[in-house]
Amino acid sequence: MTDADCSQTVPPSRLRHDESYGFATEQIHAGDTPDLSKGSRITPVYMSAGFEFDDFDQASERFLDTASVYSYTRVGNPTNAAVERKITQLDHGVGTILLASGQAATAVVALSVLQTGDRVLCSSSAYEGTKGLFSANLARLGIGADFVEDPSDLAEWESRITPQTRLLFGESIPNPKNDVLDVPGLAEVAHRHGLPLAIDNTVATPYLFRPLDFGADIVTYSTSKLLTGHGASLGGAVVLGDGFDWWSDAEKFPQYATPAHGTQGPSWVEAHGSGAVTAFTRDTVAMRFGPTQSPWHAFLLNQGLETLSLRLARHSETSVAVARWLEQRPEVVSVDYAGLESSPYNELATRLLPRGTGSVFAFTLRGGIEDAKRFYNSVELFSRMTHIGDVRSLILHPATTIYVQQTPEQRAAAGISDGLLRLSIGLEDADDLIRDLERGFEAIASVD
Ligand SMILES: *Cc1c(COP(=O)(O)O)cnc(C)c1O
């Protein structure tokens, strides 16, 4: 079921099609599906595995996909569809697919675009789960992965494109090093080679950055993080744009030119136009592999989206305050935050991220692992957790957690030193967070 199919059953949202609205208005009203029969103002949780057919003929119509209604939640669900429409609008896309987690979103993109013999070219500063999926899981399917060592070097990206490369994958704001990606520059490289660019935009969110506006073709999210925002649920999303010509070279992406239903009839592109890649990805990848987003978690995501701009503005503002304070401390060697003038990525961030630079960054203690341990164990307000984008502030020691399986050489290559701590700044008062971090420095001083 495509977004277009679903939309026919949806009551009109309050947003007029002939007017443009600001982000804050759209994050509340876009895609909205009030339950008109009961007067429920907010989009209800349609917590139902399936949807009843009126009669014999309608059952068949729904399976032929000519009707605009729902049959089974793995194929489509009104709560999920409303949130998908909202994200499509916020991200300036043509279609969105909600999925069970961020990992599911990355996997679904890979399984839609790539097939045996193809290769993906990925930034080395991408999320560890992404790199593992690409290098280990896809390898078992005969799909290769190459990694760009210095993602800010566009020439390296270009030099690593092979005749088998079919997808470029990067992150707008990677963590923990905050090496902001030159998305418009990379999109140009990708398109010069007739390849699509996918961007994991989890840390930026569409409020800080819209990858599709800067040339990317696919956007992925772990909605478990800032989009839902309150640390309560898992989810993922894939957003498709319409700027990439998937059909100019029929050899490259043959799947989108095959018949959409069975062995005959119109191809995906003939049947769905600019929504063809969304339709293929939804109907044959997401629906068959089955990592369906629970409507309950889609509802929680929708609640989070309604305050996204307010949260991201505050997350970013507090992060700047905390990062500036950390930078002044003699115990700190460096702070990797693109919002600081001292960051080598500050200029790019100023250009691409004028609304803020997010809330996930790292700082490195002079005293190495011993100081990191004392610091980590003495904070009280920060939660010791491997998660990001919560309203609560979180702290993690990547070298002994996310990167614990790697060799010291691999960690060094990733810039993960023993004294590095990652912070995810929440929505508490900046002064209280700083006072809490002060406890960490006191713990270090007490043994010196
Ligand atoms: C957490 C995360 C993921 C994976 O998302 P899950 O919802 O945990 O599956 C992918 N990319 C980034 C940048 C993340 O932070």
Tab-separated table of C-alpha atoms in Angstrom, residues 96 209 319:
chain	number	residue	atom	x	y	z
A	96	THR	CA	8.192	7.457	4.296
A	209	PHE	CA	19.005	19.403	8.605
A	319	SER	CA	25.074	21.465	24.384
